[in-house]
Short mmCIF file of N, CA, C and O in Angstrom, two decimals:
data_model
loop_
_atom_site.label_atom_id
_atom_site.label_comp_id
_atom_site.label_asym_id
_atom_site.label_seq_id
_atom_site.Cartn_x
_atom_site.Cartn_y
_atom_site.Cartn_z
N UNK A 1 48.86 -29.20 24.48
CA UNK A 1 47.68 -28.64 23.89
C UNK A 1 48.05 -28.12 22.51
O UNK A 1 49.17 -27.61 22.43
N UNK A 2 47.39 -28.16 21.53
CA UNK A 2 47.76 -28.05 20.05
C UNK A 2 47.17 -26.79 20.04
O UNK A 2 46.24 -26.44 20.77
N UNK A 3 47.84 -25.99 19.07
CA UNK A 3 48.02 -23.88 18.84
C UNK A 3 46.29 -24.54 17.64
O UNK A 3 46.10 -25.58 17.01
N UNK A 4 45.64 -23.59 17.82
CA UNK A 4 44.43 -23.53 17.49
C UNK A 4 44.63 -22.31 16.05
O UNK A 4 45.25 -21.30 16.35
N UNK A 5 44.12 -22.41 14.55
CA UNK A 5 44.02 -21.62 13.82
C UNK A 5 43.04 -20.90 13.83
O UNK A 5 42.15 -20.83 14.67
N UNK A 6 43.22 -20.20 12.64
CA UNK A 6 41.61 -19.14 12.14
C UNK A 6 41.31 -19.79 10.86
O UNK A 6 41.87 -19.66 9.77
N UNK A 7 40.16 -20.61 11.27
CA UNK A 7 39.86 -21.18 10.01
C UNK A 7 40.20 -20.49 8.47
O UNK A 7 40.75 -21.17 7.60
N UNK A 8 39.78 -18.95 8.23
CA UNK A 8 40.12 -18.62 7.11
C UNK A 8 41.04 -18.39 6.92
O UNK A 8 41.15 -18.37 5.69
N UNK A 9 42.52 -18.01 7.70
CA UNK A 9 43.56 -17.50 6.98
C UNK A 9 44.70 -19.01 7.58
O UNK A 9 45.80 -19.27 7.10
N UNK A 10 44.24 -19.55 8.35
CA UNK A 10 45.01 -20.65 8.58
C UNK A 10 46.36 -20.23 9.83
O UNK A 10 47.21 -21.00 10.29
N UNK A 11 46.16 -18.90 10.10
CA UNK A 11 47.01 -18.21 11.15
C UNK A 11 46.58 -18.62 12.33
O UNK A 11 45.43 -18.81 12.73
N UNK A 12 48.07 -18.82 13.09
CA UNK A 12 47.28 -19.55 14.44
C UNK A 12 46.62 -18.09 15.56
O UNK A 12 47.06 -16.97 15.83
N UNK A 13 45.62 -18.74 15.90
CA UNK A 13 44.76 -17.99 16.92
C UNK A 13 45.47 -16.62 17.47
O UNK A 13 46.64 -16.86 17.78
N UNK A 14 45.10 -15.28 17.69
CA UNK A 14 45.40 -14.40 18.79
C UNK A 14 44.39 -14.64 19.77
O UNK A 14 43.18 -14.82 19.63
N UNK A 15 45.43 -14.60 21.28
CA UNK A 15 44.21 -14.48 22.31
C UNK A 15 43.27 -13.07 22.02
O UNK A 15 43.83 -12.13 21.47
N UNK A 16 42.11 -12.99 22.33
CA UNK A 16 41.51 -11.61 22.38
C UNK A 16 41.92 -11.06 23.54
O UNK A 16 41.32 -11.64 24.45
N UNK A 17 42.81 -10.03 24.06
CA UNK A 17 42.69 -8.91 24.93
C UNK A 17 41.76 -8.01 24.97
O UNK A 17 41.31 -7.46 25.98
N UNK A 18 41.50 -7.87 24.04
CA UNK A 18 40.38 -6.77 24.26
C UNK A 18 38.92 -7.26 24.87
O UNK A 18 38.19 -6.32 25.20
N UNK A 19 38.56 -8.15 25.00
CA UNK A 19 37.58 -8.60 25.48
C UNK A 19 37.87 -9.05 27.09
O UNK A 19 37.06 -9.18 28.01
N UNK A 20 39.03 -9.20 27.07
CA UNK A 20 39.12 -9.99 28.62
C UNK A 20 39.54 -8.46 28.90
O UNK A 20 38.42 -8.02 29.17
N UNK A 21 40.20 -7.62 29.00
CA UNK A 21 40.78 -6.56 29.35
C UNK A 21 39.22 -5.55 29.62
O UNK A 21 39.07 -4.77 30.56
N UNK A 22 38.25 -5.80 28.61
CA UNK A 22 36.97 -5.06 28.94
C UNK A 22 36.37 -5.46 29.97
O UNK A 22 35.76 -4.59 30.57
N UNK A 23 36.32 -6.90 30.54
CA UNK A 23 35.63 -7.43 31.24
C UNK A 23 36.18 -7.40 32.36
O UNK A 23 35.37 -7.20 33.26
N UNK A 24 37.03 -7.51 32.63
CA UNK A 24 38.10 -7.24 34.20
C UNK A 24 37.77 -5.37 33.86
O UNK A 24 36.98 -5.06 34.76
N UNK A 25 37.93 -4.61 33.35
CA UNK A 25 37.57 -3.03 33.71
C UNK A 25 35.94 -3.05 33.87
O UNK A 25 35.43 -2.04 34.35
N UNK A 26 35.16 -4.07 33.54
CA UNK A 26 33.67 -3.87 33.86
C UNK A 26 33.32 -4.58 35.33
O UNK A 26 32.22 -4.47 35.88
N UNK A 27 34.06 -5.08 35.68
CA UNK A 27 34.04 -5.88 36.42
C UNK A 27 34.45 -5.31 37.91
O UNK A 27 34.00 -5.77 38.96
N UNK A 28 35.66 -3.93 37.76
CA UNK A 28 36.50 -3.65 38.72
C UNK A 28 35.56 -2.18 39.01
O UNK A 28 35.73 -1.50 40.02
N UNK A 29 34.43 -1.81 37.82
CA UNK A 29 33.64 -0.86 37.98
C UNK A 29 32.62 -0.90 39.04
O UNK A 29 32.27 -0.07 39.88
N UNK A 30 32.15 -2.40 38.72
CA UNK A 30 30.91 -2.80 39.31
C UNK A 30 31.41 -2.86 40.76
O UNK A 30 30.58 -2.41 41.55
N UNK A 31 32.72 -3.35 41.40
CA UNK A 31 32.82 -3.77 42.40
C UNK A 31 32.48 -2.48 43.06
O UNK A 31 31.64 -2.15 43.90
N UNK A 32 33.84 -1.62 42.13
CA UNK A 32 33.92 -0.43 43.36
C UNK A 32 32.43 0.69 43.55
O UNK A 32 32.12 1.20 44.62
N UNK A 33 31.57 0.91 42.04
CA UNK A 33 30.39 1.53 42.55
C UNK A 33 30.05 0.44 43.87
O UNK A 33 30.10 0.91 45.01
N UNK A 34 29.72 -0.89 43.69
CA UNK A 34 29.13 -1.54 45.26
C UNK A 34 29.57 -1.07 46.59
O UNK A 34 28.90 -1.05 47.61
N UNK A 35 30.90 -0.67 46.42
CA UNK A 35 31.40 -0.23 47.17
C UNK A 35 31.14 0.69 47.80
O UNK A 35 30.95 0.64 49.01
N UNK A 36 31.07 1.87 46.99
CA UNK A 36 30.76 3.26 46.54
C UNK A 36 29.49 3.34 47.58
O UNK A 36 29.43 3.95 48.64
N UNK A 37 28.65 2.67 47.05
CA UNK A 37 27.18 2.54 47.63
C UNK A 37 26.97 2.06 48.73
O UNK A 37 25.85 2.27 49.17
N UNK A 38 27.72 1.42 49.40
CA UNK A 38 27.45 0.38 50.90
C UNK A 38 28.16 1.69 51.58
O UNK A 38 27.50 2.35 52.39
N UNK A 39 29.70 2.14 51.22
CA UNK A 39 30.10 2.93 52.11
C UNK A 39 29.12 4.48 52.79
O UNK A 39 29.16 5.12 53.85
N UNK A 40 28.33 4.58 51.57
CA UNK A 40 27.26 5.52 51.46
C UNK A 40 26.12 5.28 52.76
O UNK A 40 25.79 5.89 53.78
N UNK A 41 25.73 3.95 52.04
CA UNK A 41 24.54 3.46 53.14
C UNK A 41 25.21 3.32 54.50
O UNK A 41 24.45 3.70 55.40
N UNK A 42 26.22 2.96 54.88
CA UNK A 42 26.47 2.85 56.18
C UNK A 42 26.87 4.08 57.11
O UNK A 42 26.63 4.09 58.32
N UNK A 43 27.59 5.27 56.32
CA UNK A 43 27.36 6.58 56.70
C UNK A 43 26.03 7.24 56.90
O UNK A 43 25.91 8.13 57.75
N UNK A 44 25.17 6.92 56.27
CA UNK A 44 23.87 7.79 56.29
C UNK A 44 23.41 6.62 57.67
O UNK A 44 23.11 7.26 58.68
N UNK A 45 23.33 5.36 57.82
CA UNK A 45 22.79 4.55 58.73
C UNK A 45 23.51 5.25 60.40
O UNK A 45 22.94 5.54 61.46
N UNK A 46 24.99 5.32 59.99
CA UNK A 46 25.52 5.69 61.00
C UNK A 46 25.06 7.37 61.61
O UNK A 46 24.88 7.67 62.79
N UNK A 47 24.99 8.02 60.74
CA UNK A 47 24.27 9.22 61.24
C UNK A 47 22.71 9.19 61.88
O UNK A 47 22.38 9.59 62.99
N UNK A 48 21.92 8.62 60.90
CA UNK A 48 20.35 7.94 61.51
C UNK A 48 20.35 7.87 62.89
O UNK A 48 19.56 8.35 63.70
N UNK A 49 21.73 6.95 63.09
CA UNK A 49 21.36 6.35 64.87
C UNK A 49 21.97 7.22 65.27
O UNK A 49 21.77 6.90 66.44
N UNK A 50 22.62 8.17 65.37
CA UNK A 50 23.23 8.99 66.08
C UNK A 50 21.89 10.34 66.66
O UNK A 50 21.51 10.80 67.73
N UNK A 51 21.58 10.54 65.12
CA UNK A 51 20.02 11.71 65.51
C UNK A 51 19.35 11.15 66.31
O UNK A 51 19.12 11.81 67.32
N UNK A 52 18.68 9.60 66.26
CA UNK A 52 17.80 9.33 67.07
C UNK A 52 17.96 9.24 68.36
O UNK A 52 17.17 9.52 69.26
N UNK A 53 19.58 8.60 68.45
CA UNK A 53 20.40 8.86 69.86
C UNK A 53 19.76 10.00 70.48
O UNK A 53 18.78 9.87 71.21
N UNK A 54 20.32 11.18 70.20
CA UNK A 54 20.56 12.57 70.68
C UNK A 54 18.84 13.10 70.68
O UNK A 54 18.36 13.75 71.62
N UNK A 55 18.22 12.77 69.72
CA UNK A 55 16.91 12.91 69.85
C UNK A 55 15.69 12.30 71.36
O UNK A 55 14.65 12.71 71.87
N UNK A 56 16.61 11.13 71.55
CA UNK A 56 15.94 10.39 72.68
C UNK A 56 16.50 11.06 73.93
O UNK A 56 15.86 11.61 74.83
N UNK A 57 17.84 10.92 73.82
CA UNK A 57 18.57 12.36 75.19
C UNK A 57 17.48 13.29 75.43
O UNK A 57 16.66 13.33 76.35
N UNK A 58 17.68 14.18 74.21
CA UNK A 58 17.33 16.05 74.56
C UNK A 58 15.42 15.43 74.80
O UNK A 58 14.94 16.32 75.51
N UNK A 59 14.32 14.43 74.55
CA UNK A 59 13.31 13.70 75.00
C UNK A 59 13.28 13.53 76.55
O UNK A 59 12.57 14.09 77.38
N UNK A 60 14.24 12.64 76.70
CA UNK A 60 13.95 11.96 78.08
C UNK A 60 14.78 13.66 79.33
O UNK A 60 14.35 14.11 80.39
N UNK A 61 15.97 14.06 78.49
CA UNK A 61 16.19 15.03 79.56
C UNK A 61 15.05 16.65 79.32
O UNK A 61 15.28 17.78 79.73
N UNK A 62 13.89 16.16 78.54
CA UNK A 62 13.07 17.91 78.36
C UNK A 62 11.98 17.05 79.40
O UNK A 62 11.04 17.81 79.64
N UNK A 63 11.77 15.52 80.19
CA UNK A 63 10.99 14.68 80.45
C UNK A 63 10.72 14.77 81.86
O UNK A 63 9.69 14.81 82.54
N UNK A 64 12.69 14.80 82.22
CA UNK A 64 13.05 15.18 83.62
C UNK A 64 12.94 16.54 83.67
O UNK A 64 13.19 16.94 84.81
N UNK A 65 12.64 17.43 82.89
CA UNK A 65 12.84 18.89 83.58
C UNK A 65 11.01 18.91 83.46
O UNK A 65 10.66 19.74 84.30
N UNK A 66 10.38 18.62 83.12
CA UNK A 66 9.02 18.26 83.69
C UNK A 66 8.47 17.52 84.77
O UNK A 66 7.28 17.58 85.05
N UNK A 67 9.07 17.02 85.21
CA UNK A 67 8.60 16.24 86.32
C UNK A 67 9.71 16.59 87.32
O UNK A 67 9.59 16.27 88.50
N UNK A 68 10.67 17.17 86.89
CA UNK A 68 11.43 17.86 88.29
C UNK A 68 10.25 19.20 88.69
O UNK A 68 10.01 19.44 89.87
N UNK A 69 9.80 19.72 87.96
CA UNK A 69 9.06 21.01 87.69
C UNK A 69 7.72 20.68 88.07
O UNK A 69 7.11 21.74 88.20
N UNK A 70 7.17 19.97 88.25
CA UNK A 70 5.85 19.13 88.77
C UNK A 70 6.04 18.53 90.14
O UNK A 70 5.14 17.92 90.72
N UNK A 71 7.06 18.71 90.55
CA UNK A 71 7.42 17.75 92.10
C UNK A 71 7.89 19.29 92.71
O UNK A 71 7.69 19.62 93.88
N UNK A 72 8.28 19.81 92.12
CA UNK A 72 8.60 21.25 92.62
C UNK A 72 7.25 21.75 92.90
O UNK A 72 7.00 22.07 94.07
N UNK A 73 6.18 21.88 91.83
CA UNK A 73 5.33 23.08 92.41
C UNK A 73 4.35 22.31 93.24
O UNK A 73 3.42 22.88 93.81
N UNK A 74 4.61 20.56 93.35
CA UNK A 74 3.57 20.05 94.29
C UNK A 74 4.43 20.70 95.78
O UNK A 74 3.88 21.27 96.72
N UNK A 75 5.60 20.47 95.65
CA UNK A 75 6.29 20.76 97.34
C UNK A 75 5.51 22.04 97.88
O UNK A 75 4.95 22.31 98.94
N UNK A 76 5.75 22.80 96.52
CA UNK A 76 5.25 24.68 97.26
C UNK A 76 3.83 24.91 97.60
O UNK A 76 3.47 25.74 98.43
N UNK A 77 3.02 24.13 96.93
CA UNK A 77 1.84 23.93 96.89
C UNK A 77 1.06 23.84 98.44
O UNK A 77 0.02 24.29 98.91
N UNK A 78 1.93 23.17 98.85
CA UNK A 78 1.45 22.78 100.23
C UNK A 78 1.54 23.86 101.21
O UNK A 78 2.74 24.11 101.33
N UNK A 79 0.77 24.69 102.05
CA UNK A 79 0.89 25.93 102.76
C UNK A 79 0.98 25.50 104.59
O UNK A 79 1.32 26.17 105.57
N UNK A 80 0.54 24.20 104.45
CA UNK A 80 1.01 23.63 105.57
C UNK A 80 1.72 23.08 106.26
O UNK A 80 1.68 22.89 107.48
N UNK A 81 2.54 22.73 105.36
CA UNK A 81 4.25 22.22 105.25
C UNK A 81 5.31 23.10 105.73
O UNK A 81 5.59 24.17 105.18
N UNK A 82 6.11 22.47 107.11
CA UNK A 82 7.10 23.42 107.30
C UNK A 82 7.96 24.11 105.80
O UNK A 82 7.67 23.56 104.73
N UNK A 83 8.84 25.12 105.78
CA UNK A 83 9.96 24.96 104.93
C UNK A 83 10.97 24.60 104.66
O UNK A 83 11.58 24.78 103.61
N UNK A 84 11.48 23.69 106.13
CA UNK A 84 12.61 23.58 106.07
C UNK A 84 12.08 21.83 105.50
O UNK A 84 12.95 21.02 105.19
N UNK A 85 10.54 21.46 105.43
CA UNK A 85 10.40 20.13 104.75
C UNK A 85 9.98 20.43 103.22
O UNK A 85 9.87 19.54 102.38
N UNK A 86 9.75 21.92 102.96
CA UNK A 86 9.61 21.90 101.49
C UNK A 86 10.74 21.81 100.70
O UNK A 86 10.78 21.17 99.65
N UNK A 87 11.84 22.56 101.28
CA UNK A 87 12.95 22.60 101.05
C UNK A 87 13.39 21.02 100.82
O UNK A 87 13.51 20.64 99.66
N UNK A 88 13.62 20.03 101.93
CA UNK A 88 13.72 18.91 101.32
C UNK A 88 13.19 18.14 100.36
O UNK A 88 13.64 17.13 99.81
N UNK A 89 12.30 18.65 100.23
CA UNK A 89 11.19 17.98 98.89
C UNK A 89 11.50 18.70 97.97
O UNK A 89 11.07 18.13 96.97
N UNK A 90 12.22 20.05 97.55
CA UNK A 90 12.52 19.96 96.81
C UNK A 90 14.16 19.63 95.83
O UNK A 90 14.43 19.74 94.64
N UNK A 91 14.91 19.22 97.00
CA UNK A 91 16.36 18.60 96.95
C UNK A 91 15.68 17.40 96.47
O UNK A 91 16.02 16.99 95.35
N UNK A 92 14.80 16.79 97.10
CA UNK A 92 14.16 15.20 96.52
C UNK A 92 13.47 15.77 95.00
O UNK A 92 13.88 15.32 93.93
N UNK A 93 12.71 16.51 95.06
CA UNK A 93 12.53 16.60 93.42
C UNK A 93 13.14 16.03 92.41
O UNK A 93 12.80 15.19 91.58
N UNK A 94 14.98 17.20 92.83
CA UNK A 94 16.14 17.00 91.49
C UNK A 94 16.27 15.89 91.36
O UNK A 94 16.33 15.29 90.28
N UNK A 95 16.34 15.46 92.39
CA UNK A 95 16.59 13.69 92.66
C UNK A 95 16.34 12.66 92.10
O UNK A 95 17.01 11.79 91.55
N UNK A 96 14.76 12.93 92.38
CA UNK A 96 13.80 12.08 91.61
C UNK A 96 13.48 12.12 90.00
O UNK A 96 13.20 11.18 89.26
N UNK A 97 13.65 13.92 89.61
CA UNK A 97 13.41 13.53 88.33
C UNK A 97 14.71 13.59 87.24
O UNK A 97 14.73 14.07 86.11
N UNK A 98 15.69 12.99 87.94
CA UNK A 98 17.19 12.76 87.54
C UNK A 98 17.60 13.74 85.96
O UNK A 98 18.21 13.20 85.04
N UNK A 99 17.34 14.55 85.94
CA UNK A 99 17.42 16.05 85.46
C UNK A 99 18.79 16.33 85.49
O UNK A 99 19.26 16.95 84.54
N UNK A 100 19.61 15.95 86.53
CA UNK A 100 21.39 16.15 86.82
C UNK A 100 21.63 15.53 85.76
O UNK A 100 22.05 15.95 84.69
N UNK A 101 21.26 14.28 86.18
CA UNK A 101 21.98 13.32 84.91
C UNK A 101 22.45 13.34 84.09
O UNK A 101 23.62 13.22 83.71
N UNK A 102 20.85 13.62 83.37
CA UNK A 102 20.67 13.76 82.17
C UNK A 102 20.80 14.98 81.07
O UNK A 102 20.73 15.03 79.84
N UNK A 103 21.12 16.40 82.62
CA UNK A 103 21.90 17.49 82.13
C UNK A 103 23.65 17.04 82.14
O UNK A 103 24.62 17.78 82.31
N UNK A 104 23.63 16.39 82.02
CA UNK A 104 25.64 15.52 82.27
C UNK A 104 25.52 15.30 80.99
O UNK A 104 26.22 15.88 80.15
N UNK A 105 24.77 14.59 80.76
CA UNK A 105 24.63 13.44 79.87
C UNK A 105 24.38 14.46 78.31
O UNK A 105 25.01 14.03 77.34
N UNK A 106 23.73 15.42 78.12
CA UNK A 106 23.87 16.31 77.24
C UNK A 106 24.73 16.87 77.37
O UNK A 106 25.23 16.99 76.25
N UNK A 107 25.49 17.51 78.28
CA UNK A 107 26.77 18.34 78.36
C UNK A 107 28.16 17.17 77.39
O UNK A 107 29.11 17.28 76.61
N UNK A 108 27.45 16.20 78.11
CA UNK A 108 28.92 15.58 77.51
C UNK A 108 28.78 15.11 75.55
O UNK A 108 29.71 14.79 74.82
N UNK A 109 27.38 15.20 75.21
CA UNK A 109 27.54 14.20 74.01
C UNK A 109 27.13 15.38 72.96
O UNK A 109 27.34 15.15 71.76
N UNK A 110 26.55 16.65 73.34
CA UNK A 110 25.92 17.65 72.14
C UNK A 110 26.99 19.06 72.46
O UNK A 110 27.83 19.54 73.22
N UNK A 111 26.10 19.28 71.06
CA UNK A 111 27.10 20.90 70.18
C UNK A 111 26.66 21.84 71.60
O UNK A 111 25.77 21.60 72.43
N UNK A 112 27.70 23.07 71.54
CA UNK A 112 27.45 24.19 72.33
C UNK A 112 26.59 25.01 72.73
O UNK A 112 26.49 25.51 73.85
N UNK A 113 25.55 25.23 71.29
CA UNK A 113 24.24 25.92 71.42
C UNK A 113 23.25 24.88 72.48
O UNK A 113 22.73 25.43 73.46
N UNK A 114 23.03 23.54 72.28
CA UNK A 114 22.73 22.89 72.95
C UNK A 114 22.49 22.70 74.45
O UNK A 114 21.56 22.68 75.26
N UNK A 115 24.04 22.57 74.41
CA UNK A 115 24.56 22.59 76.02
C UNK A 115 23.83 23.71 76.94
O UNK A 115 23.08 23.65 77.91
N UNK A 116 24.55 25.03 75.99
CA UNK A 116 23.91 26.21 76.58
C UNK A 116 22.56 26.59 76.95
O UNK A 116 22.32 27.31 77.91
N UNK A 117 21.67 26.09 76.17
CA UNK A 117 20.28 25.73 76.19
C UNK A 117 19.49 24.92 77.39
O UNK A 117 18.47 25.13 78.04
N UNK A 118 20.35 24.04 77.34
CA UNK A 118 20.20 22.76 78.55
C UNK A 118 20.00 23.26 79.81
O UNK A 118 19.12 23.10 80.65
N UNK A 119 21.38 24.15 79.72
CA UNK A 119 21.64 25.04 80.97
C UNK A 119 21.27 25.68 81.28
O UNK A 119 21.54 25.59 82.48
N UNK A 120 20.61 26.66 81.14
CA UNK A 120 20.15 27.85 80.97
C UNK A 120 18.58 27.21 81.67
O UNK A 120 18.12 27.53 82.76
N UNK A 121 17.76 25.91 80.34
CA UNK A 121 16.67 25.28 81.43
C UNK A 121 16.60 25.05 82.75
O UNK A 121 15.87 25.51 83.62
N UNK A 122 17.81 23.97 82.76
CA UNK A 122 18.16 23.09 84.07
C UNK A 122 17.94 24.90 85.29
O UNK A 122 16.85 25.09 85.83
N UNK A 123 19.10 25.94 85.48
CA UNK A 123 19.08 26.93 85.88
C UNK A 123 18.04 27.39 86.73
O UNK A 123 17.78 27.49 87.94
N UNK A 124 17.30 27.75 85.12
CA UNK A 124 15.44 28.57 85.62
C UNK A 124 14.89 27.57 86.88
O UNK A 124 15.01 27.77 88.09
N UNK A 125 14.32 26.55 86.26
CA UNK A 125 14.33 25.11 86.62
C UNK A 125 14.74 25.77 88.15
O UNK A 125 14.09 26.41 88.98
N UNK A 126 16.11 25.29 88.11
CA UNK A 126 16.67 25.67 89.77
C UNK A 126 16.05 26.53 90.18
O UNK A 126 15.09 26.27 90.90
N UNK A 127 16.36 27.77 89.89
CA UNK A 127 15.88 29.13 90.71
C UNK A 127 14.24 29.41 90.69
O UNK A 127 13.72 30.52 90.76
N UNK A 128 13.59 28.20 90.59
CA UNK A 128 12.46 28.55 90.94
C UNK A 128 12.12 28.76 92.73
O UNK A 128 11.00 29.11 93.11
#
């Protein structure tokens, strides 16, 4: 390949560095803001599903302590019912409105205030 001049001074060519050296640093900018930004979006995505997670939990287990609590006051309700069959109806209650579970199931995945909260429902709940 033949050394290329500068037309006016007849000196052979300098490569430009400065132009390729700008463009590889504009270049290594762009990547890493992309970067910058996906790692962003996928943290905030990853938190998203986590709230809605925990949001659908503390839902479905405030769901079961309603309908454990509705099968409860149908058992008592009844004045004609031995007790030793209300009593089973209401062991079938917890049962049915799987309230254990789903008090597990918060114990194991949420913060302390939470838990404590849970418990404290689930409890009352019981000692009715």
């Amino acid at each position: 390949m033949p050394t290329q001049h500068h037309p006016a001074t007849g000196q052979p060519r300098q490569m430009q560095w400065g132009s390729l050296t700008s463009t590889a640093t504009g270049a290594l900018i762009g990547v890493l803001a992309t970067l910058a930004a996906d790692l962003s979006q996928a943290k905030r995505t990853r938190h998203d599903s986590e709230h809605n997670t925990w949001r659908q939990l503390y839902a479905d287990y405030l769901a079961a302590l309603a309908r454990t609590r509705n099968h409860l006051r149908l058992a008592t309700r009844s004045a004609h019912t031995p007790p030793k069959e209300r009593a089973r109806q209401a062991i079938e209650a917890f049962k049915e409105g799987n309230a254990y579970e789903l008090r597990y199931h918060v114990a194991l995945t949420s913060s302390t205030p939470v838990i404590e909260a849970s418990t404290t429902a689930f409890r009352a709940l019981r000692d009715l």
